[in-house]
Short mmCIF file of C-alpha atoms in Angstrom, two decimals:
data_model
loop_
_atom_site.label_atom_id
_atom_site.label_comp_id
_atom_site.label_asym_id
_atom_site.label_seq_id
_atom_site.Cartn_x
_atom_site.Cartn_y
_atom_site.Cartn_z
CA UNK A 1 -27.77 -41.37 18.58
CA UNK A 2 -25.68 -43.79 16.73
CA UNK A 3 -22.60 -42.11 17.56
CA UNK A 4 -23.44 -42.12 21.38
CA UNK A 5 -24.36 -45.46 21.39
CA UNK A 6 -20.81 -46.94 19.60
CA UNK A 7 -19.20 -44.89 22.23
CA UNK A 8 -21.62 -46.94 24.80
CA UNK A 9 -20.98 -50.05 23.68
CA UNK A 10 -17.39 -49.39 23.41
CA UNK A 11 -17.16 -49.52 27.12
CA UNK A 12 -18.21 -53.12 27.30
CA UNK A 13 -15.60 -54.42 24.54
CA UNK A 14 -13.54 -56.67 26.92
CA UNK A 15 -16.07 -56.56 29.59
CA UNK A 16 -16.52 -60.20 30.80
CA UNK A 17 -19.23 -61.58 32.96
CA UNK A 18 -18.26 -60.99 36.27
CA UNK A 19 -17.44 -57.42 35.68
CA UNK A 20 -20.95 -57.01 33.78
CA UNK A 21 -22.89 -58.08 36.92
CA UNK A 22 -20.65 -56.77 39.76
CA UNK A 23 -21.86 -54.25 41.92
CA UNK A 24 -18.61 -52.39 42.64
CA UNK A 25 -20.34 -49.49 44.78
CA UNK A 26 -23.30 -49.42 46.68
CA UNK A 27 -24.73 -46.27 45.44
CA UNK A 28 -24.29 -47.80 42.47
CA UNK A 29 -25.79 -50.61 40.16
CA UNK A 30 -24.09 -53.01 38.11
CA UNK A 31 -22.63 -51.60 34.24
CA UNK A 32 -24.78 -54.49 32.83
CA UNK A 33 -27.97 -53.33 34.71
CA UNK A 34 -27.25 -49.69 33.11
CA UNK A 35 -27.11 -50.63 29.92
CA UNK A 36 -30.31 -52.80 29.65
CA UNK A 37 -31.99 -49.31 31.15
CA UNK A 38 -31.06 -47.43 28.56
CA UNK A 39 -32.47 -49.62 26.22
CA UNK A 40 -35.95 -50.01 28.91
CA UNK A 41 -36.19 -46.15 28.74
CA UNK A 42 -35.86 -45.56 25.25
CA UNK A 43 -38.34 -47.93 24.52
CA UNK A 44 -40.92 -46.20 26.91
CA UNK A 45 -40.39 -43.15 26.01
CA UNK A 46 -39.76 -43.21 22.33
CA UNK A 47 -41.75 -46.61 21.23
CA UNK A 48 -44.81 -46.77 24.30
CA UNK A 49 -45.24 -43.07 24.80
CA UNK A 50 -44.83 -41.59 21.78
CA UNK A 51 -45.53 -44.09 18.67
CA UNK A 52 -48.17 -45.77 21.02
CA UNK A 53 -46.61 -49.24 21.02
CA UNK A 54 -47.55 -51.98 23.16
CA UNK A 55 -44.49 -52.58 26.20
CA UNK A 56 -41.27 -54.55 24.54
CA UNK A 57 -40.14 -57.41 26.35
CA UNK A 58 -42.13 -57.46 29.76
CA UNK A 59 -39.85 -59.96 31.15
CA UNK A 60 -36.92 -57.59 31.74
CA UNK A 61 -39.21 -54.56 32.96
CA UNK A 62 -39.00 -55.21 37.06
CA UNK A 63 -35.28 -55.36 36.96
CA UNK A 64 -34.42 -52.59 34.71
CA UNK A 65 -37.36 -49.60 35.83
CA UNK A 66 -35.48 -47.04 38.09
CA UNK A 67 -37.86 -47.64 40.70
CA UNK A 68 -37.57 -51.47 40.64
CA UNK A 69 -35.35 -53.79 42.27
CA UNK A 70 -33.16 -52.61 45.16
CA UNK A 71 -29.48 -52.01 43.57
CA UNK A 72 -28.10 -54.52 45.53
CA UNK A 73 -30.41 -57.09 43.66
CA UNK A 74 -29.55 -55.75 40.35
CA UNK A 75 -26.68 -58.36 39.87
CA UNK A 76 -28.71 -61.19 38.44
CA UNK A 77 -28.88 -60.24 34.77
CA UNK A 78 -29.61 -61.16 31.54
CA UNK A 79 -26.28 -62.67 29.34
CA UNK A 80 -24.49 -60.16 27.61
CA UNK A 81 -25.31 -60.85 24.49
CA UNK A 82 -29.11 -60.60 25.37
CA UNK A 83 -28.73 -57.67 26.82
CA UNK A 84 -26.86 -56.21 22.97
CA UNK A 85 -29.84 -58.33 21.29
CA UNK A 86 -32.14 -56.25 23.57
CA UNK A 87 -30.92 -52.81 22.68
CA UNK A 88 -30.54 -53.57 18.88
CA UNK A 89 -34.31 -54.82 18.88
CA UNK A 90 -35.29 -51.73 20.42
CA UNK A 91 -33.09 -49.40 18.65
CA UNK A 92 -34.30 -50.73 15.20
CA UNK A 93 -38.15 -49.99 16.02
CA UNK A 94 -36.94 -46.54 17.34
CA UNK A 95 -35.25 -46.03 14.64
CA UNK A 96 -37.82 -47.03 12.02
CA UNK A 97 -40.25 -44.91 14.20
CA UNK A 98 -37.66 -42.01 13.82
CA UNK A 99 -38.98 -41.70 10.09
CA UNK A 100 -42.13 -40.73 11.12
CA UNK A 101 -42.08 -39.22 14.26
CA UNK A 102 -43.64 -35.76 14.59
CA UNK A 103 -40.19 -34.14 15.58
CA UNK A 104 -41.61 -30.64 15.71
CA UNK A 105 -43.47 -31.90 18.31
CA UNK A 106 -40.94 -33.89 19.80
CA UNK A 107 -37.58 -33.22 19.39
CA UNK A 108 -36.77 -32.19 22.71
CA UNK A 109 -37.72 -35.23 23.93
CA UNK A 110 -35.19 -37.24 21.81
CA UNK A 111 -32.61 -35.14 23.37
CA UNK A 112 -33.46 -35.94 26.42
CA UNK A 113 -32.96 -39.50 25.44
CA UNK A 114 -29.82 -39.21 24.34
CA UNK A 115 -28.72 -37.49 27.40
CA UNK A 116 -30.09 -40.11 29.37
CA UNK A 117 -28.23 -42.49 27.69
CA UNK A 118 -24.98 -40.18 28.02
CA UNK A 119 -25.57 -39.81 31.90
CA UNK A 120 -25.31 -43.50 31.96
CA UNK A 121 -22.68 -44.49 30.51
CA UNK A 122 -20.62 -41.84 32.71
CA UNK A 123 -21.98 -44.25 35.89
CA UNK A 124 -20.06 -47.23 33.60
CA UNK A 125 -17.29 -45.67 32.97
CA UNK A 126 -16.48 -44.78 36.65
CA UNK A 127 -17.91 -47.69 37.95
CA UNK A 128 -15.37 -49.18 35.40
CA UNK A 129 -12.97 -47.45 36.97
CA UNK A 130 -13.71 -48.29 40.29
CA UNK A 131 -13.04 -51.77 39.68
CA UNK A 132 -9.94 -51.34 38.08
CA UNK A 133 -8.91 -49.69 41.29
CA UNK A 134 -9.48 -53.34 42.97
CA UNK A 135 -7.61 -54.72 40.63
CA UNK A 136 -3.94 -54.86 40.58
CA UNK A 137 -3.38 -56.65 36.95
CA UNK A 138 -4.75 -53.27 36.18
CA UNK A 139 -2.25 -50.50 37.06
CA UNK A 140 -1.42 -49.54 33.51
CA UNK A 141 -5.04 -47.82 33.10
CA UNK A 142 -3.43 -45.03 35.69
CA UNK A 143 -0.76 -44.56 33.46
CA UNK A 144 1.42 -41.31 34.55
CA UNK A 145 1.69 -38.21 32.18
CA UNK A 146 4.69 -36.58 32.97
CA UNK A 147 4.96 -34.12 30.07
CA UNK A 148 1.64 -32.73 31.31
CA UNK A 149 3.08 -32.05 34.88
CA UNK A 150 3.70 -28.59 35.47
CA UNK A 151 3.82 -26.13 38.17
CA UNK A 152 0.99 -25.90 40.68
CA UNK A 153 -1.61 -23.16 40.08
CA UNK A 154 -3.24 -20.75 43.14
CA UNK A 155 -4.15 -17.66 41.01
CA UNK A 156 -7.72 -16.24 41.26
CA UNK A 157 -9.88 -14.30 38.64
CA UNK A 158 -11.49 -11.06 39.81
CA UNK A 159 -15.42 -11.42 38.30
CA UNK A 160 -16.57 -7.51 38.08
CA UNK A 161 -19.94 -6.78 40.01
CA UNK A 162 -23.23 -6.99 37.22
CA UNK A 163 -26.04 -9.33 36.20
CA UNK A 164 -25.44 -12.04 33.32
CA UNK A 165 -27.68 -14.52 31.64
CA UNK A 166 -28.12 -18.02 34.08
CA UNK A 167 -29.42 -21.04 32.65
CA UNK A 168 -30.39 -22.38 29.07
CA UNK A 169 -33.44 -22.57 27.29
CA UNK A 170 -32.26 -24.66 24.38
CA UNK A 171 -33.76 -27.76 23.25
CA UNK A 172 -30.57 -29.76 24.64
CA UNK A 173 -31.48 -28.09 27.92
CA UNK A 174 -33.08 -30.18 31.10
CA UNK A 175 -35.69 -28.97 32.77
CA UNK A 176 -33.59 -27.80 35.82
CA UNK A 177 -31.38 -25.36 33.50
CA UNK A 178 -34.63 -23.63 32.58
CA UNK A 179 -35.63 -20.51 32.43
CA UNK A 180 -32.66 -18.28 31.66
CA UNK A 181 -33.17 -15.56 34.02
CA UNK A 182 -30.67 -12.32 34.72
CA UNK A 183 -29.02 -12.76 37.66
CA UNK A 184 -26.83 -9.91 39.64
CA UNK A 185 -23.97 -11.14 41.25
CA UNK A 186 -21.45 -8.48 43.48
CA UNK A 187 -17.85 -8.24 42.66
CA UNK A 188 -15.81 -12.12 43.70
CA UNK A 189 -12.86 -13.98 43.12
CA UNK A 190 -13.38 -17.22 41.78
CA UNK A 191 -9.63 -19.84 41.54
CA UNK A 192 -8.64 -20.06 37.57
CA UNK A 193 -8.13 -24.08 38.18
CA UNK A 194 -9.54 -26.75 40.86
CA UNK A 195 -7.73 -28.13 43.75
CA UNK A 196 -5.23 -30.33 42.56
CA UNK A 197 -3.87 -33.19 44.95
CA UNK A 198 -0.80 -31.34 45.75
CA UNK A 199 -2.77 -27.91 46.98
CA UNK A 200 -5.07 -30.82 48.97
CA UNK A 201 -1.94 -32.76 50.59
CA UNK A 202 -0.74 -29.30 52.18
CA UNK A 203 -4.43 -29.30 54.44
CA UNK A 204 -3.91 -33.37 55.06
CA UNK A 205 -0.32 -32.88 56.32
CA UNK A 206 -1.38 -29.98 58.36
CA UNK A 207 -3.81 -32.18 60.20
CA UNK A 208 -6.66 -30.58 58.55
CA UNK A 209 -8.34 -34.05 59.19
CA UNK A 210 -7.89 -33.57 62.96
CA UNK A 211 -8.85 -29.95 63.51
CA UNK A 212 -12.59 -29.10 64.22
CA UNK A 213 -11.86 -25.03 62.94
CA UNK A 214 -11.73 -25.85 59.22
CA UNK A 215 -15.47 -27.89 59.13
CA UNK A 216 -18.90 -26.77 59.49
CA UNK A 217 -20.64 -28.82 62.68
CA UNK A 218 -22.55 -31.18 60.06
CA UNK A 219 -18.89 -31.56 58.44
CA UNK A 220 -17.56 -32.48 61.82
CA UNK A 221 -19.89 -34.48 62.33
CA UNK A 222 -19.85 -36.75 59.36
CA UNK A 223 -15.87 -36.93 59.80
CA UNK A 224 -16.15 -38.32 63.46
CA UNK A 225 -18.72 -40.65 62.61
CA UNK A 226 -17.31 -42.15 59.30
CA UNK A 227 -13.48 -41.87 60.65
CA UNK A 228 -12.71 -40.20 57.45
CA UNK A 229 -8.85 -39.19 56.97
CA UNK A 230 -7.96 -38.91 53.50
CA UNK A 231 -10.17 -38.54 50.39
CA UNK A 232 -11.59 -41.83 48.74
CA UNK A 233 -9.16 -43.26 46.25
CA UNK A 234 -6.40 -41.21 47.84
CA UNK A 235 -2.80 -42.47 46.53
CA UNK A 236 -0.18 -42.13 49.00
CA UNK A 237 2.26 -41.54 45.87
CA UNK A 238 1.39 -40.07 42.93
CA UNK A 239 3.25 -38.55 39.45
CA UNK A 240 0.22 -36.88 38.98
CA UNK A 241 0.60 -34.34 41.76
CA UNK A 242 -1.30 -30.93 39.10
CA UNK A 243 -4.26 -33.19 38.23
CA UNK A 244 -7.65 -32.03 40.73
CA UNK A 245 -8.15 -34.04 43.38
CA UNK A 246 -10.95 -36.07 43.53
CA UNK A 247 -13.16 -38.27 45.55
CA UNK A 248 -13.52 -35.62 48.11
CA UNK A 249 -17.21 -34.88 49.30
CA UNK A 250 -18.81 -31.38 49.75
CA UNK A 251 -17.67 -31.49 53.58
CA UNK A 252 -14.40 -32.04 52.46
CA UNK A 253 -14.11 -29.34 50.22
CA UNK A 254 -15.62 -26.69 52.15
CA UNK A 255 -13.10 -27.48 54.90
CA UNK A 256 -10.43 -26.77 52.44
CA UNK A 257 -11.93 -24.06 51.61
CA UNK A 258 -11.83 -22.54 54.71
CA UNK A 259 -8.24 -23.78 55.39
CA UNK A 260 -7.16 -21.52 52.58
CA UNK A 261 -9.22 -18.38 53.70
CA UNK A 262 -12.14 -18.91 50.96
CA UNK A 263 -15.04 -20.32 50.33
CA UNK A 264 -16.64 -22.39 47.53
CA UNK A 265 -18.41 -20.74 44.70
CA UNK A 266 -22.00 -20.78 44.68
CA UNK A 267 -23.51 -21.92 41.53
CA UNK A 268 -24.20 -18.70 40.16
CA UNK A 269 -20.62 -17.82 40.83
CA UNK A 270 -19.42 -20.73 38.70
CA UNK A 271 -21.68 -20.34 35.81
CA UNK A 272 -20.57 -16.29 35.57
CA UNK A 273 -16.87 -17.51 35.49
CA UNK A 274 -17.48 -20.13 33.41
CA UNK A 275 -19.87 -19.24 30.47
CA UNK A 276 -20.73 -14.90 30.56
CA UNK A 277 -18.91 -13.14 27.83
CA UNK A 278 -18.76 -9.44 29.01
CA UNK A 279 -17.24 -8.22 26.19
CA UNK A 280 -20.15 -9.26 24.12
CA UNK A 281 -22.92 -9.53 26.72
CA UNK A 282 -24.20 -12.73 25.78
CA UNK A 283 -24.08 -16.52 27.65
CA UNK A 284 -22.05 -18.98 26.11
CA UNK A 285 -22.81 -22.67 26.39
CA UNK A 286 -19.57 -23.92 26.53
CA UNK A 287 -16.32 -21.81 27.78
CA UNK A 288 -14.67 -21.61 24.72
CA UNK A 289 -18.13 -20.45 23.05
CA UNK A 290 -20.00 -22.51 20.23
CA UNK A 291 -17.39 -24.79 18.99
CA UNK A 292 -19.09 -28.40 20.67
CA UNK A 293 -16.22 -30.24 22.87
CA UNK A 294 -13.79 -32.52 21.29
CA UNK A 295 -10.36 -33.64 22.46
CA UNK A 296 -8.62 -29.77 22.17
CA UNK A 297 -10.96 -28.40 24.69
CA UNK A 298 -11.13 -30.18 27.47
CA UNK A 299 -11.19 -33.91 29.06
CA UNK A 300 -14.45 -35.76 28.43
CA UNK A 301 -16.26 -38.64 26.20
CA UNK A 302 -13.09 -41.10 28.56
CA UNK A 303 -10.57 -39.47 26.15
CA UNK A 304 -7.85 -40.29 28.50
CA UNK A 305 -10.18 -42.72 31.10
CA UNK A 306 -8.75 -40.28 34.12
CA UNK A 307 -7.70 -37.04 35.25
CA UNK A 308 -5.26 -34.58 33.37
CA UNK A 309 -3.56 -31.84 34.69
CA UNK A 310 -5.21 -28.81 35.16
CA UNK A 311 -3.89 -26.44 32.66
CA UNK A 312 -3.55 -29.21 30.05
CA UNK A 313 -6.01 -27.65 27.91
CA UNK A 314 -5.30 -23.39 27.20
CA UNK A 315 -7.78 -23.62 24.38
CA UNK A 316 -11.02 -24.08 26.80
CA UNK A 317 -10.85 -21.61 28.76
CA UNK A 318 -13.53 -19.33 29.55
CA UNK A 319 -14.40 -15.43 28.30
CA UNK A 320 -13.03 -14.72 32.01
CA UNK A 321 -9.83 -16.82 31.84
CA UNK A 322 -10.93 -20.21 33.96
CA UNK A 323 -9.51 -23.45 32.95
CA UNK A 324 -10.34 -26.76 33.07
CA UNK A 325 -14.37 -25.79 33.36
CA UNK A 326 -15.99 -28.45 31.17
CA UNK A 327 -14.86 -31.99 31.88
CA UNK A 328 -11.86 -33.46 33.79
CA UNK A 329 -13.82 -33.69 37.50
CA UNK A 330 -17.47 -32.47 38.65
CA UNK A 331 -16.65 -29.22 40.92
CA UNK A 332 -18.94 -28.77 43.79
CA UNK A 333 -20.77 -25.29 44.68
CA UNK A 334 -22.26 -24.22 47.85
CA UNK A 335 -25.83 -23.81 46.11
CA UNK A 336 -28.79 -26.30 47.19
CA UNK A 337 -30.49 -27.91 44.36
CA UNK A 338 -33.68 -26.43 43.34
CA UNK A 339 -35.84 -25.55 40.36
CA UNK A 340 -35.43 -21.94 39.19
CA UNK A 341 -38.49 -19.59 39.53
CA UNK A 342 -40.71 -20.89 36.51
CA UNK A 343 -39.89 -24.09 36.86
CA UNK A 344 -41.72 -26.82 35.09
CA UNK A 345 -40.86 -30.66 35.08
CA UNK A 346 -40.17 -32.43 31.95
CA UNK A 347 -40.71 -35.04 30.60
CA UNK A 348 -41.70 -36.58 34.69
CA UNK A 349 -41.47 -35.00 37.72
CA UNK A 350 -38.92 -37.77 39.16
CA UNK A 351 -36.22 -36.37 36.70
CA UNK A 352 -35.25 -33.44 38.91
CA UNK A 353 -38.29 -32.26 41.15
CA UNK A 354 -38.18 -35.21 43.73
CA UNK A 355 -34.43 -33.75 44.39
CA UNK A 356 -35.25 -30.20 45.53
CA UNK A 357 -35.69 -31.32 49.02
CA UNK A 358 -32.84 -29.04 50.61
CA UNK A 359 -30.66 -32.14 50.80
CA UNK A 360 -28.41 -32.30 47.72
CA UNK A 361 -25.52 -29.70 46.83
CA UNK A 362 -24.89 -28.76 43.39
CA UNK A 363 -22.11 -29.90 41.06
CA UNK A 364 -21.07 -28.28 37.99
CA UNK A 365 -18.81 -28.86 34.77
CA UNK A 366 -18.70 -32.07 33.71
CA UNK A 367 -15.85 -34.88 34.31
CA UNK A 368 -13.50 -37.05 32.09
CA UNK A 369 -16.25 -39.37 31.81
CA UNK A 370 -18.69 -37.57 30.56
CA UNK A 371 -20.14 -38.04 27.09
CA UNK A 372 -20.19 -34.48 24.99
CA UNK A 373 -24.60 -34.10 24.85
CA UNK A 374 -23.74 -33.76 28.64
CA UNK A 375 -21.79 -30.87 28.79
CA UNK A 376 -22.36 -27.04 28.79
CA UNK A 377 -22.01 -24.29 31.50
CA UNK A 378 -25.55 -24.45 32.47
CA UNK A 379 -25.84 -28.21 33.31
CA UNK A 380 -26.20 -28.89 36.94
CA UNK A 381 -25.40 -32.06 39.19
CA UNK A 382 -26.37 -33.08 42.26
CA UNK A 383 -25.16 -35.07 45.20
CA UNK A 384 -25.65 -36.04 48.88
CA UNK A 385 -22.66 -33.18 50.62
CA UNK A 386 -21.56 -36.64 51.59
CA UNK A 387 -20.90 -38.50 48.67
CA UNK A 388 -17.36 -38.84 47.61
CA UNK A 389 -16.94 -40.01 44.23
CA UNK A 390 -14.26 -40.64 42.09
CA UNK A 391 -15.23 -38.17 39.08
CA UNK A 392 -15.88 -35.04 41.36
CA UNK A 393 -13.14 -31.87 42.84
CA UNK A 394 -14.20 -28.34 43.42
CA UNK A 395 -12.23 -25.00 43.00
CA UNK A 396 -12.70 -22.29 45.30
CA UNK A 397 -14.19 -18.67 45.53
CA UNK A 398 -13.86 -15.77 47.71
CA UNK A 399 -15.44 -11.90 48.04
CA UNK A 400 -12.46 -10.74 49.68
CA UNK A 401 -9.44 -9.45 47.64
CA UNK A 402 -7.06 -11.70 46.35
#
């Protein structure tokens, strides 16, 4: 906990006011209103809930609860510095709770915590990002890698017909990755890397913007009515030409997909790929297998604050051969989210349950932003197919032969 949260407040070390309150995105809240939630949740959770302490600091409550102000009114916050006097406070009764605590009883509820706080401060850092993009002082944070630049990658990995392990019952796991379950999947071809911008310029130069063939009707749709033509974020000009394209949303990458003859993976597809070990018949929660992510294996925790390219990391691949799984952007599947069969909520039903409502589409893997408690094979995303956000690509499958 005290490792993710130097990592937190590491994001906000030059931070200034007007960056702390902006709302740069209006799916999103300001990176000040963020952090005082993660210091609002771990106090009802850990300090209310469990050690049965009265509420801390009622004043802040109706602008940091998840179900409290609108996110456009979000931007009137506490000062910095009370918003760091806030967490400490907190964190010090948590902490002197933590000597006490029946963790037996409650550990997996301190992960969850921690995640929490993880899955937040990937929303800063691209939110960060986003208004770096605004800013033109700030071209240096899109500084080019040349020596990572290598050719561009279309191979596909044949994934043998059979059942593997889905999902994760480990105390690190939300309650959407449970149960593990077996799961039989038929023979497929799944790509070894994601899209990368060049592979995605070929379908924009085509006119793949401008032909109905390559989009489902709701894709169409969308297109016509938002006069989309490009992903979001999409640089003309670019050194970084192998890194996955991103900022493209579901419809966008299923028409891709079927500009190339494929498809995109469902979730089960992905996880296979990504985390079965055939050789040894077991799941493995990462790619690589046990070792927990650090700057070898892939591009997370804002290691590099953007994209690499895609083969930049050999040493995370997965059992199968993919690369680039964990980390570097959020890959979308064609799978609907939804609780597996034995589902149970935890620790509130608004966590996950509220989403199964045949509306959001499954991402998997991680992105360059996320913090390291956030990533394994069996964590799941979600999204509007809409959405386009910076921090999320795809790859694509197929059950034809390749």
């Amino acid at each position: 906990m005290e490792n993710c949260r130097a990592g937190t407040l590491a994001l906000f070390t030059s931070v200034d006011r007007e960056t702390f309150c902006c709302q740069a995105h209006p799916e999103f809240s300001p990176i000040g209103w963020h952090l005082g939630h993660i210091g609002y949740t771990e106090a009802l959770w850990l300090l209310e809930k469990c050690a049965g302490k009265p509420p801390q600091f009622k004043q802040y409550h109706p602008l940091l609860t998840a179900d409290g102000l609108p996110k456009k009114e979000r931007v009137f916050l506490p000062s910095i510095a009370e918003i760091y006097s806030y967490l400490e406070t907190i964190r010090n009764q948590v902490f002197a709770y933590l000597e006490i605590a029946p963790l037996e009883e409650q550990e997996r509820l301190w992960r969850f915590i921690l995640q929490h706080e993880s899955q937040h401060t990937e929303i800063i850092s691209f939110v960060l990002q986003l208004q770096r993009l605004k800013n033109p002082i700030s071209h240096q944070y899109f500084a080019t890698d040349k020596e990572q630049m290598t050719d561009d990658k279309t191979e596909m990995i044949e994934i043998p017909a059979g059942e593997f392990e889905m999902g994760n019952d480990s105390l690190d796991a939300l309650d959407n990755e449970r149960p593990v379950r077996r799961v039989y999947l038929d023979k497929y071809w799944i790509d070894r890397y994601p899209v990368t911008i060049k592979q995605y310029r070929q379908f924009i130069n085509v006119g793949g913007y401008k032909n109905s063939e390559f989009w489902s009707p709701e894709g169409w749709q969308w297109l016509q009515e938002n006069g989309i033509t490009q992903p979001l974020y999409w640089r003309e000009e670019t050194t970084q030409e192998n890194h996955p394209v991103c900022g493209v949303s579901w419809y966008e990458a299923d028409a891709y997909a079927r500009f190339v003859g494929k498809r995109l993976p469902t979730e089960a597809e992905w996880e296979k790929a990504a985390s079965w070990d055939a050789q040894n018949e077991c799941r493995r929660t990462y790619p690589w297998g046990e070792i927990e992510p650090n700057s070898q294996l892939c591009n997370h925790n804002n290691i590099h604050q953007q994209t690499t390219a895609i083969n930049t990391y050999p040493n995370g691949q997965s059992a199968y051969g993919l690369r680039d799984v964990l980390g570097n952007v959020w890959e979308w599947t064609s799978t609907w989210f939804d609780g597996y069969p034995g589902f149970e909520f935890f620790p509130y039903r608004g966590y996950s349950q509220v989403y199964f409502d045949g509306k959001h589409r499954v991402l998997k893997g991680g992105s360059w932003a996320t913090r390291p408690w956030g990533l394994r094979c069996s964590f799941r995303n979600w999204y509007y197919p809409s959405v386009r956000q910076i921090i999320a690509g795809f790859r694509c499958a197929s059950s034809g032969n390749f």
